[in-house]
Structures are given as structure tokens and as C-alpha cells.
Amino acid sequence: MSAISSPAVPGITVPVRPTTLIASRVADYIEIAKLRISLMVLMTVSVGYLLALDATATRFLPLLHACVGVAVVAIGASAINQWIERVTDGRMRRTRNRPLPMARLLPGEVLAFGFGCGISGCVYLMLTVDLLTAAMTGLTFVLYAGVYTPLKRVTSLCTAVGAIPGALPPVLGWLAAGGELNWMSFSLFGILFLWQFPHFLAIAWLHKEDYCAAGLRMLPAGRSIPHVTGLLAVGYALGLIPISLLPTYFGLAGIVYAIAAVVLGIAYLVASIYFALDETRTSARRVLWVSLVYLPSLLLLLTWDHLRLLEWLRAA
């Protein structure tokens, strides 16, 4: 049995059972993995996979392999992201209690864990799915951990760069199902790409003091010009509406999805307009919550409408 110093009473050590230490380390690695983000990634991978299937396809084993491989790579990217940002995380209120700033995990072990997950996930995809899916997943890892994360200290354009790996998961699912890189897969990429901007602009506005204190050049940076952040959110939300209709244009879904996409897009746009007119914590949170309703609702309706069309084709 080991002992640690008590943070409440300096100079006093508290015995810690090995099982407690193991449970604590497991909890820290779960936090490093950012499982909620990984689950969102898996949802978009699954949507891309199902949309790539034609009326005669019933292959679901590649989807399982794709989800496993992409999830492992996503966990690795999250670990590398936190390894790079361990100092800046310690300067922000919302992240200073993470395992690395609090020294509950060593930087070296998190770095090894991150690269181990990234490499093993790509190798798994290469062996069980195909080389192109593995290569695109590896590109997502590099863009997120190796480009976007370091750029956060350099330029506010990092948000646009980070939106690229954030929009690639449905394309990975599309490729895993045997789909080609074409305009249909681009439409899925475009939806995820544009959706991210109002979402992350609202988050950045809510935590702008934290980002400024940490030296991260996120939009809005420092003393931003009033209404600019909200107007940017409006622009992206407005552009998202026609892009969200591309799946119907390309025959991936029908009119039911198109109507739902317009309704959801207008709701996202209205929330962004309110944010632009009155940049407050309430209006920023409204954009954030609407974004969290928008994306899963849109993707579920898109998948449902696509599968409905496939059933109609099979019956025809």
C-alpha cells in the first residue's frame, strides 16, 4: 500500500490502496480519451457508411471495423492534443483540473499512449477495411493533433483548419463502405464543416477570457469588436442551409429530409442572429444548445430518409 500527501492537511500522508490507484488512473485515461467526442465521431462515421450503401448492399462488418479503428485514432488525437496543450490547459479555469496539468499522468506516458493509439488504429483500418480509409484517418489525426492544435497559439485561422478534421469522419465512413471521393461525400463533409463554426464561435466567446489568459488565438481573441463573432456565426449558419440540401440534390435523401434540413437550418440561423444582435452568455449558450440539437437531428433524419429510399428501391 502506497501513500500520498493530503492536499487538505499539508505534511500528512494518506494511505492509498492499489485498487484505488488503478481506478484513478483508468479514470484519468478516460478523461484523456474524451469519449463524448469519440462517440460523436462514431455517429458521423456510421452515417457516412450507411449513406454509401446501395439498394443491394448488406455489408455491416466493415462498419464495425471502421468504428473500432477510427475510435482508437480519435482517442490518440485527443491524447496528443492534451499533451501539446498541457501548459495552456493549466492556465484556464475549465481545463486546469485535467490529468496532465494536475500531474496525475506523466507527459511521456500520455505522448506514448497518443501515438500508440494513432498508429495502431490506422494499422487496424488498413488490415480490416482498406488502405484509403486508413490513410484518410491518418490524415485526420495529423491535421487535428499536428496542425490545428499548434496553430491555436499562432493564428485565429486555426478554427478553419480544425474544422477540416472535424468534418472528415462521415467521409471515413463513406470510404469504409466502398464509396468513392465524389460530390456526394463532399456534401457530407460540407455539412459538418459549416456546422462547426457557429458551434465553436459560441464556445470561444463564452471562454474568451480563458483563451486570452492561456495565449490561445481563438476567435474571438482578446477584446474583439462587438457583434463580429455573432455576424460570423450568422454567415456560416446561412451558408449551411443550401449545403445541407445537397444530399437531396444528389439523391441520397428525399423531400422529407430536405424540409427538415430547412427547418433545422432556420432554427440555427435564428439563434445565430440573436447572438449577433445581443452578444451575451445567454445568446451564446442558445447557439451552442441549438447546434447540439441540430447535428444529431439532421444526421438521423438524413439516414432515415436514405434507408427509406433504399427500401423503396428494393421493393420496386
mmCIF file of C-alpha atoms in Angstrom:
data_model
loop_
_atom_site.group_PDB
_atom_site.id
_atom_site.type_symbol
_atom_site.label_atom_id
_atom_site.label_comp_id
_atom_site.label_asym_id
_atom_site.label_seq_id
_atom_site.Cartn_x
_atom_site.Cartn_y
_atom_site.Cartn_z
ATOM 1 C CA MET A 1 0.000 0.000 0.000
ATOM 2 C CA SER A 2 1.385 3.429 -1.019
ATOM 3 C CA ALA A 3 0.710 6.860 0.405
ATOM 4 C CA ILE A 4 0.169 10.353 -0.965
ATOM 5 C CA SER A 5 0.307 13.795 0.633
ATOM 6 C CA SER A 6 -3.033 15.129 1.742
ATOM 7 C CA PRO A 7 -3.979 18.353 -0.137
ATOM 8 C CA ALA A 8 -6.244 19.319 2.773
ATOM 9 C CA VAL A 9 -3.680 18.895 5.577
ATOM 10 C CA PRO A 10 -0.076 19.607 4.477
ATOM 11 C CA GLY A 11 2.505 17.282 5.974
ATOM 12 C CA ILE A 12 0.028 14.433 6.463
ATOM 13 C CA THR A 13 0.155 11.377 4.204
ATOM 14 C CA VAL A 14 -2.887 9.313 3.389
ATOM 15 C CA PRO A 15 -2.614 5.577 2.578
ATOM 16 C CA VAL A 16 -3.896 4.684 -0.872
ATOM 17 C CA ARG A 17 -4.906 1.146 -1.841
ATOM 18 C CA PRO A 18 -3.553 -0.210 -5.162
ATOM 19 C CA THR A 19 -7.103 -0.720 -6.447
ATOM 20 C CA THR A 20 -7.820 2.962 -5.785
ATOM 21 C CA LEU A 21 -4.713 3.989 -7.710
ATOM 22 C CA ILE A 22 -5.688 1.764 -10.650
ATOM 23 C CA ALA A 23 -9.228 3.135 -10.694
ATOM 24 C CA SER A 24 -7.877 6.686 -10.572
ATOM 25 C CA ARG A 25 -5.515 6.098 -13.500
ATOM 26 C CA VAL A 26 -8.272 4.460 -15.537
ATOM 27 C CA ALA A 27 -10.498 7.481 -14.863
ATOM 28 C CA ASP A 28 -7.682 9.820 -15.941
ATOM 29 C CA TYR A 29 -7.146 7.942 -19.198
ATOM 30 C CA ILE A 30 -10.885 8.012 -19.862
ATOM 31 C CA GLU A 31 -10.735 11.781 -19.419
ATOM 32 C CA ILE A 32 -7.740 11.962 -21.762
ATOM 33 C CA ALA A 33 -9.709 9.940 -24.345
ATOM 34 C CA LYS A 34 -12.603 12.469 -24.479
ATOM 35 C CA LEU A 35 -15.137 9.708 -25.024
ATOM 36 C CA ARG A 36 -18.019 12.079 -25.735
ATOM 37 C CA ILE A 37 -16.158 13.445 -28.746
ATOM 38 C CA SER A 38 -15.295 9.901 -29.835
ATOM 39 C CA LEU A 39 -18.978 8.922 -29.667
ATOM 40 C CA MET A 40 -19.902 11.894 -31.865
ATOM 41 C CA VAL A 41 -17.186 10.834 -34.311
ATOM 42 C CA LEU A 42 -18.562 7.284 -34.413
ATOM 43 C CA MET A 43 -22.068 8.572 -35.068
ATOM 44 C CA THR A 44 -20.905 10.567 -38.090
ATOM 45 C CA VAL A 45 -18.776 7.653 -39.333
ATOM 46 C CA SER A 46 -21.852 5.396 -39.162
ATOM 47 C CA VAL A 47 -23.975 7.936 -41.023
ATOM 48 C CA GLY A 48 -21.409 8.196 -43.802
ATOM 49 C CA TYR A 49 -21.218 4.404 -44.051
ATOM 50 C CA LEU A 50 -24.983 3.896 -44.261
ATOM 51 C CA LEU A 51 -25.371 6.640 -46.855
ATOM 52 C CA ALA A 52 -22.783 4.991 -49.113
ATOM 53 C CA LEU A 53 -24.669 1.682 -49.233
ATOM 54 C CA ASP A 54 -26.737 0.983 -52.314
ATOM 55 C CA ALA A 55 -30.047 -0.855 -52.525
ATOM 56 C CA THR A 56 -28.395 -4.304 -52.681
ATOM 57 C CA ALA A 57 -25.700 -3.896 -50.020
ATOM 58 C CA THR A 58 -25.941 -5.606 -46.632
ATOM 59 C CA ARG A 59 -22.291 -5.423 -45.522
ATOM 60 C CA PHE A 60 -22.032 -4.243 -41.933
ATOM 61 C CA LEU A 61 -18.804 -5.898 -40.746
ATOM 62 C CA PRO A 62 -16.670 -3.135 -42.321
ATOM 63 C CA LEU A 63 -18.709 -0.604 -40.326
ATOM 64 C CA LEU A 64 -17.745 -2.349 -37.087
ATOM 65 C CA HIS A 65 -14.083 -2.400 -38.106
ATOM 66 C CA ALA A 66 -14.238 1.251 -39.188
ATOM 67 C CA CYS A 67 -15.789 2.321 -35.885
ATOM 68 C CA VAL A 68 -13.147 0.476 -33.873
ATOM 69 C CA GLY A 69 -10.217 1.841 -35.882
ATOM 70 C CA VAL A 70 -11.481 5.422 -36.125
ATOM 71 C CA ALA A 71 -12.364 5.484 -32.408
ATOM 72 C CA VAL A 72 -8.859 4.383 -31.435
ATOM 73 C CA VAL A 73 -7.312 7.043 -33.691
ATOM 74 C CA ALA A 74 -9.674 9.713 -32.294
ATOM 75 C CA ILE A 75 -8.637 8.792 -28.753
ATOM 76 C CA GLY A 76 -4.989 9.073 -29.783
ATOM 77 C CA ALA A 77 -5.568 12.501 -31.328
ATOM 78 C CA SER A 78 -7.255 13.708 -28.128
ATOM 79 C CA ALA A 79 -4.277 12.495 -26.086
ATOM 80 C CA ILE A 80 -1.739 14.265 -28.305
ATOM 81 C CA ASN A 81 -3.894 17.404 -28.245
ATOM 82 C CA GLN A 82 -3.809 17.448 -24.438
ATOM 83 C CA TRP A 83 -0.087 16.640 -24.359
ATOM 84 C CA ILE A 84 0.647 19.667 -26.573
ATOM 85 C CA GLU A 85 -1.696 21.906 -24.557
ATOM 86 C CA ARG A 86 -0.711 20.721 -21.080
ATOM 87 C CA VAL A 87 0.767 24.123 -20.183
ATOM 88 C CA THR A 88 -2.031 26.255 -21.632
ATOM 89 C CA ASP A 89 -4.651 23.915 -20.137
ATOM 90 C CA GLY A 90 -3.164 24.681 -16.731
ATOM 91 C CA ARG A 91 -3.822 28.401 -17.262
ATOM 92 C CA MET A 92 -7.542 28.030 -17.992
ATOM 93 C CA ARG A 93 -10.242 27.501 -15.396
ATOM 94 C CA ARG A 94 -12.198 24.968 -17.409
ATOM 95 C CA THR A 95 -9.184 22.747 -18.189
ATOM 96 C CA ARG A 96 -6.727 23.197 -15.316
ATOM 97 C CA ASN A 97 -8.036 20.097 -13.498
ATOM 98 C CA ARG A 98 -7.250 17.772 -16.400
ATOM 99 C CA PRO A 99 -4.828 14.881 -15.699
ATOM 100 C CA LEU A 100 -1.735 16.497 -17.262
ATOM 101 C CA PRO A 101 -1.943 19.990 -15.697
ATOM 102 C CA MET A 102 -2.633 18.338 -12.324
ATOM 103 C CA ALA A 103 0.321 15.930 -12.864
ATOM 104 C CA ARG A 104 -1.865 12.872 -12.325
ATOM 105 C CA LEU A 105 -0.375 11.475 -15.528
ATOM 106 C CA LEU A 106 3.143 11.968 -16.858
ATOM 107 C CA PRO A 107 3.602 13.770 -20.211
ATOM 108 C CA GLY A 108 5.729 10.920 -21.576
ATOM 109 C CA GLU A 109 3.123 8.240 -20.939
ATOM 110 C CA VAL A 110 0.338 10.331 -22.491
ATOM 111 C CA LEU A 111 2.513 11.032 -25.542
ATOM 112 C CA ALA A 112 3.247 7.313 -25.953
ATOM 113 C CA PHE A 113 -0.437 6.479 -25.444
ATOM 114 C CA GLY A 114 -1.498 9.031 -28.065
ATOM 115 C CA PHE A 115 0.916 7.902 -30.767
ATOM 116 C CA GLY A 116 0.279 4.251 -29.904
ATOM 117 C CA CYS A 117 -3.452 4.709 -30.428
ATOM 118 C CA GLY A 118 -2.984 6.744 -33.601
ATOM 119 C CA ILE A 119 -0.640 4.259 -35.248
ATOM 120 C CA SER A 120 -2.406 1.083 -34.105
ATOM 121 C CA GLY A 121 -5.808 2.463 -35.170
ATOM 122 C CA CYS A 122 -4.536 3.224 -38.683
ATOM 123 C CA VAL A 123 -2.869 -0.182 -38.988
ATOM 124 C CA TYR A 124 -6.100 -1.854 -37.845
ATOM 125 C CA LEU A 125 -8.071 0.027 -40.524
ATOM 126 C CA MET A 126 -5.520 -0.900 -43.172
ATOM 127 C CA LEU A 127 -5.829 -4.599 -42.280
ATOM 128 C CA THR A 128 -9.608 -4.785 -41.788
ATOM 129 C CA VAL A 129 -11.102 -2.090 -44.047
ATOM 130 C CA ASP A 130 -8.853 -0.665 -46.775
ATOM 131 C CA LEU A 131 -5.779 1.455 -47.341
ATOM 132 C CA LEU A 132 -7.641 4.615 -48.407
ATOM 133 C CA THR A 133 -9.786 4.690 -45.261
ATOM 134 C CA ALA A 134 -6.670 4.150 -43.138
ATOM 135 C CA ALA A 135 -4.781 6.907 -44.974
ATOM 136 C CA MET A 136 -7.635 9.416 -44.631
ATOM 137 C CA THR A 137 -7.987 8.573 -40.943
ATOM 138 C CA GLY A 138 -4.257 9.128 -40.514
ATOM 139 C CA LEU A 139 -4.621 12.484 -42.286
ATOM 140 C CA THR A 140 -7.390 13.411 -39.832
ATOM 141 C CA PHE A 141 -5.056 12.556 -36.932
ATOM 142 C CA VAL A 142 -2.225 14.675 -38.342
ATOM 143 C CA LEU A 143 -4.442 17.668 -39.145
ATOM 144 C CA TYR A 144 -6.055 17.708 -35.700
ATOM 145 C CA ALA A 145 -3.103 16.910 -33.465
ATOM 146 C CA GLY A 146 -0.206 18.110 -35.610
ATOM 147 C CA VAL A 147 -1.605 21.190 -37.368
ATOM 148 C CA TYR A 148 -4.740 22.552 -35.683
ATOM 149 C CA THR A 149 -3.542 22.180 -32.086
ATOM 150 C CA PRO A 150 -0.178 24.010 -32.512
ATOM 151 C CA LEU A 151 -1.855 26.701 -34.655
ATOM 152 C CA LYS A 152 -4.081 27.700 -31.738
ATOM 153 C CA ARG A 153 -1.074 29.593 -30.331
ATOM 154 C CA VAL A 154 -0.304 31.278 -33.655
ATOM 155 C CA THR A 155 -3.420 32.394 -35.524
ATOM 156 C CA SER A 156 -7.195 32.592 -35.167
ATOM 157 C CA LEU A 157 -7.401 30.810 -38.535
ATOM 158 C CA CYS A 158 -6.818 27.638 -36.542
ATOM 159 C CA THR A 159 -10.617 27.308 -36.259
ATOM 160 C CA ALA A 160 -10.941 26.897 -40.029
ATOM 161 C CA VAL A 161 -8.075 24.392 -40.077
ATOM 162 C CA GLY A 162 -9.569 22.427 -37.180
ATOM 163 C CA ALA A 163 -12.921 22.262 -38.952
ATOM 164 C CA ILE A 164 -11.335 20.075 -41.671
ATOM 165 C CA PRO A 165 -10.537 17.014 -39.483
ATOM 166 C CA GLY A 166 -13.788 17.695 -37.643
ATOM 167 C CA ALA A 167 -15.723 17.263 -40.905
ATOM 168 C CA LEU A 168 -13.904 14.168 -42.202
ATOM 169 C CA PRO A 169 -15.485 11.353 -40.073
ATOM 170 C CA PRO A 170 -18.586 10.892 -42.316
ATOM 171 C CA VAL A 171 -16.228 10.720 -45.304
ATOM 172 C CA LEU A 172 -14.277 7.979 -43.499
ATOM 173 C CA GLY A 173 -17.490 6.004 -43.060
ATOM 174 C CA TRP A 174 -18.364 6.620 -46.707
ATOM 175 C CA LEU A 175 -14.999 5.229 -47.827
ATOM 176 C CA ALA A 176 -15.249 2.226 -45.485
ATOM 177 C CA ALA A 177 -18.497 1.233 -47.218
ATOM 178 C CA GLY A 178 -16.743 1.274 -50.580
ATOM 179 C CA GLY A 179 -17.841 4.734 -51.659
ATOM 180 C CA GLU A 180 -15.658 6.990 -53.768
ATOM 181 C CA LEU A 181 -14.428 10.503 -53.025
ATOM 182 C CA ASN A 182 -17.034 12.434 -55.016
ATOM 183 C CA TRP A 183 -19.527 15.280 -54.707
ATOM 184 C CA MET A 184 -21.866 13.163 -52.583
ATOM 185 C CA SER A 185 -19.182 12.582 -49.971
ATOM 186 C CA PHE A 186 -18.243 16.262 -50.255
ATOM 187 C CA SER A 187 -21.820 17.225 -49.329
ATOM 188 C CA LEU A 188 -21.455 15.331 -46.037
ATOM 189 C CA PHE A 189 -18.106 16.997 -45.427
ATOM 190 C CA GLY A 190 -19.617 20.412 -46.176
ATOM 191 C CA ILE A 191 -22.443 19.994 -43.663
ATOM 192 C CA LEU A 192 -20.072 19.062 -40.837
ATOM 193 C CA PHE A 193 -17.565 21.732 -41.850
ATOM 194 C CA LEU A 194 -20.029 24.647 -41.756
ATOM 195 C CA TRP A 195 -21.936 23.371 -38.712
ATOM 196 C CA GLN A 196 -18.802 23.638 -36.574
ATOM 197 C CA PHE A 197 -18.312 27.396 -36.922
ATOM 198 C CA PRO A 198 -21.340 28.809 -35.043
ATOM 199 C CA HIS A 199 -20.892 25.995 -32.510
ATOM 200 C CA PHE A 200 -17.239 26.747 -31.772
ATOM 201 C CA LEU A 201 -17.612 30.504 -32.103
ATOM 202 C CA ALA A 202 -20.184 30.369 -29.304
ATOM 203 C CA ILE A 203 -17.862 28.221 -27.165
ATOM 204 C CA ALA A 204 -14.908 30.537 -27.842
ATOM 205 C CA TRP A 205 -16.983 33.601 -26.950
ATOM 206 C CA LEU A 206 -18.094 32.008 -23.664
ATOM 207 C CA HIS A 207 -14.480 31.218 -22.736
ATOM 208 C CA LYS A 208 -12.665 34.114 -24.420
ATOM 209 C CA GLU A 209 -11.041 35.293 -21.166
ATOM 210 C CA ASP A 210 -9.672 31.804 -20.553
ATOM 211 C CA TYR A 211 -8.278 31.562 -24.095
ATOM 212 C CA CYS A 212 -6.729 35.018 -23.814
ATOM 213 C CA ALA A 213 -5.087 34.157 -20.478
ATOM 214 C CA ALA A 214 -3.658 30.971 -21.986
ATOM 215 C CA GLY A 215 -2.286 32.791 -25.039
ATOM 216 C CA LEU A 216 -4.514 30.908 -27.489
ATOM 217 C CA ARG A 217 -5.519 32.926 -30.559
ATOM 218 C CA MET A 218 -9.050 31.653 -30.891
ATOM 219 C CA LEU A 219 -11.894 33.734 -32.314
ATOM 220 C CA PRO A 220 -12.916 35.972 -30.619
ATOM 221 C CA ALA A 221 -9.405 36.873 -29.469
ATOM 222 C CA GLY A 222 -8.936 39.289 -26.583
ATOM 223 C CA ARG A 223 -11.067 42.417 -26.871
ATOM 224 C CA SER A 224 -12.968 41.512 -30.010
ATOM 225 C CA ILE A 225 -15.055 44.068 -31.913
ATOM 226 C CA PRO A 226 -18.691 43.827 -30.748
ATOM 227 C CA HIS A 227 -21.048 41.762 -32.945
ATOM 228 C CA VAL A 228 -18.265 40.430 -35.204
ATOM 229 C CA THR A 229 -18.333 36.951 -33.650
ATOM 230 C CA GLY A 230 -22.122 36.808 -33.932
ATOM 231 C CA LEU A 231 -22.062 38.026 -37.540
ATOM 232 C CA LEU A 232 -19.547 35.318 -38.417
ATOM 233 C CA ALA A 233 -21.870 32.745 -36.850
ATOM 234 C CA VAL A 234 -24.768 34.123 -38.913
ATOM 235 C CA GLY A 235 -22.761 33.858 -42.126
ATOM 236 C CA TYR A 236 -21.843 30.219 -41.552
ATOM 237 C CA ALA A 237 -25.356 29.275 -40.391
ATOM 238 C CA LEU A 238 -26.794 30.908 -43.505
ATOM 239 C CA GLY A 239 -24.366 29.062 -45.770
ATOM 240 C CA LEU A 240 -25.193 25.794 -44.060
ATOM 241 C CA ILE A 241 -28.817 25.816 -45.284
ATOM 242 C CA PRO A 242 -28.117 25.320 -49.030
ATOM 243 C CA ILE A 243 -25.213 22.975 -48.316
ATOM 244 C CA SER A 244 -27.490 20.811 -46.140
ATOM 245 C CA LEU A 245 -29.792 20.352 -49.165
ATOM 246 C CA LEU A 246 -27.051 18.786 -51.320
ATOM 247 C CA PRO A 247 -27.810 15.214 -50.139
ATOM 248 C CA THR A 248 -31.312 15.587 -51.612
ATOM 249 C CA TYR A 249 -29.883 17.085 -54.809
ATOM 250 C CA PHE A 250 -27.523 14.114 -55.196
ATOM 251 C CA GLY A 251 -30.254 11.558 -54.473
ATOM 252 C CA LEU A 252 -29.042 10.453 -51.049
ATOM 253 C CA ALA A 253 -32.310 11.520 -49.410
ATOM 254 C CA GLY A 254 -35.788 12.751 -50.346
ATOM 255 C CA ILE A 255 -38.102 15.664 -49.721
ATOM 256 C CA VAL A 256 -38.749 14.732 -46.080
ATOM 257 C CA TYR A 257 -35.099 15.273 -45.253
ATOM 258 C CA ALA A 258 -34.986 18.470 -47.320
ATOM 259 C CA ILE A 259 -37.880 20.025 -45.388
ATOM 260 C CA ALA A 260 -36.318 19.020 -42.060
ATOM 261 C CA ALA A 261 -32.937 20.428 -43.135
ATOM 262 C CA VAL A 262 -34.501 23.809 -43.943
ATOM 263 C CA VAL A 263 -36.430 23.928 -40.647
ATOM 264 C CA LEU A 264 -33.378 22.973 -38.586
ATOM 265 C CA GLY A 265 -31.195 25.357 -40.567
ATOM 266 C CA ILE A 266 -33.548 28.262 -39.942
ATOM 267 C CA ALA A 267 -33.558 27.488 -36.196
ATOM 268 C CA TYR A 268 -29.730 27.518 -36.189
ATOM 269 C CA LEU A 269 -29.717 30.748 -38.187
ATOM 270 C CA VAL A 270 -32.229 32.470 -35.884
ATOM 271 C CA ALA A 271 -30.170 31.538 -32.809
ATOM 272 C CA SER A 272 -27.079 32.968 -34.514
ATOM 273 C CA ILE A 273 -28.912 36.182 -35.414
ATOM 274 C CA TYR A 274 -29.979 36.670 -31.793
ATOM 275 C CA PHE A 275 -26.342 36.129 -30.804
ATOM 276 C CA ALA A 276 -25.164 38.722 -33.361
ATOM 277 C CA LEU A 277 -27.686 41.292 -32.174
ATOM 278 C CA ASP A 278 -27.005 40.751 -28.481
ATOM 279 C CA GLU A 279 -23.717 39.039 -27.639
ATOM 280 C CA THR A 280 -24.413 37.727 -24.144
ATOM 281 C CA ARG A 281 -23.759 34.482 -22.346
ATOM 282 C CA THR A 282 -27.436 33.592 -22.742
ATOM 283 C CA SER A 283 -27.466 34.091 -26.515
ATOM 284 C CA ALA A 284 -24.117 32.269 -26.918
ATOM 285 C CA ARG A 285 -25.432 29.303 -24.929
ATOM 286 C CA ARG A 286 -28.561 29.311 -27.098
ATOM 287 C CA VAL A 287 -26.409 28.916 -30.222
ATOM 288 C CA LEU A 288 -24.488 26.126 -28.518
ATOM 289 C CA TRP A 289 -27.589 24.185 -27.484
ATOM 290 C CA VAL A 290 -29.297 24.634 -30.851
ATOM 291 C CA SER A 291 -26.143 23.329 -32.542
ATOM 292 C CA LEU A 292 -26.186 20.238 -30.327
ATOM 293 C CA VAL A 293 -29.799 19.564 -31.326
ATOM 294 C CA TYR A 294 -29.248 20.428 -34.985
ATOM 295 C CA LEU A 295 -26.482 17.989 -35.884
ATOM 296 C CA PRO A 296 -27.774 14.669 -34.496
ATOM 297 C CA SER A 297 -31.322 15.511 -35.628
ATOM 298 C CA LEU A 298 -30.176 16.323 -39.159
ATOM 299 C CA LEU A 299 -27.973 13.231 -39.468
ATOM 300 C CA LEU A 300 -30.602 10.879 -38.055
ATOM 301 C CA LEU A 301 -33.248 12.258 -40.425
ATOM 302 C CA LEU A 302 -30.815 12.037 -43.338
ATOM 303 C CA THR A 303 -30.031 8.403 -42.542
ATOM 304 C CA TRP A 304 -33.697 7.518 -42.008
ATOM 305 C CA ASP A 305 -34.771 9.121 -45.277
ATOM 306 C CA HIS A 306 -31.928 7.440 -47.168
ATOM 307 C CA LEU A 307 -32.792 3.994 -45.777
ATOM 308 C CA ARG A 308 -36.452 4.659 -46.610
ATOM 309 C CA LEU A 309 -35.486 5.322 -50.221
ATOM 310 C CA LEU A 310 -33.402 2.118 -50.295
ATOM 311 C CA GLU A 311 -36.374 0.083 -49.080
ATOM 312 C CA TRP A 312 -38.488 1.618 -51.831
ATOM 313 C CA LEU A 313 -35.868 0.705 -54.427
ATOM 314 C CA ARG A 314 -35.639 -2.868 -53.130
ATOM 315 C CA ALA A 315 -39.395 -3.242 -53.319
ATOM 316 C CA ALA A 316 -39.605 -1.714 -56.819
#
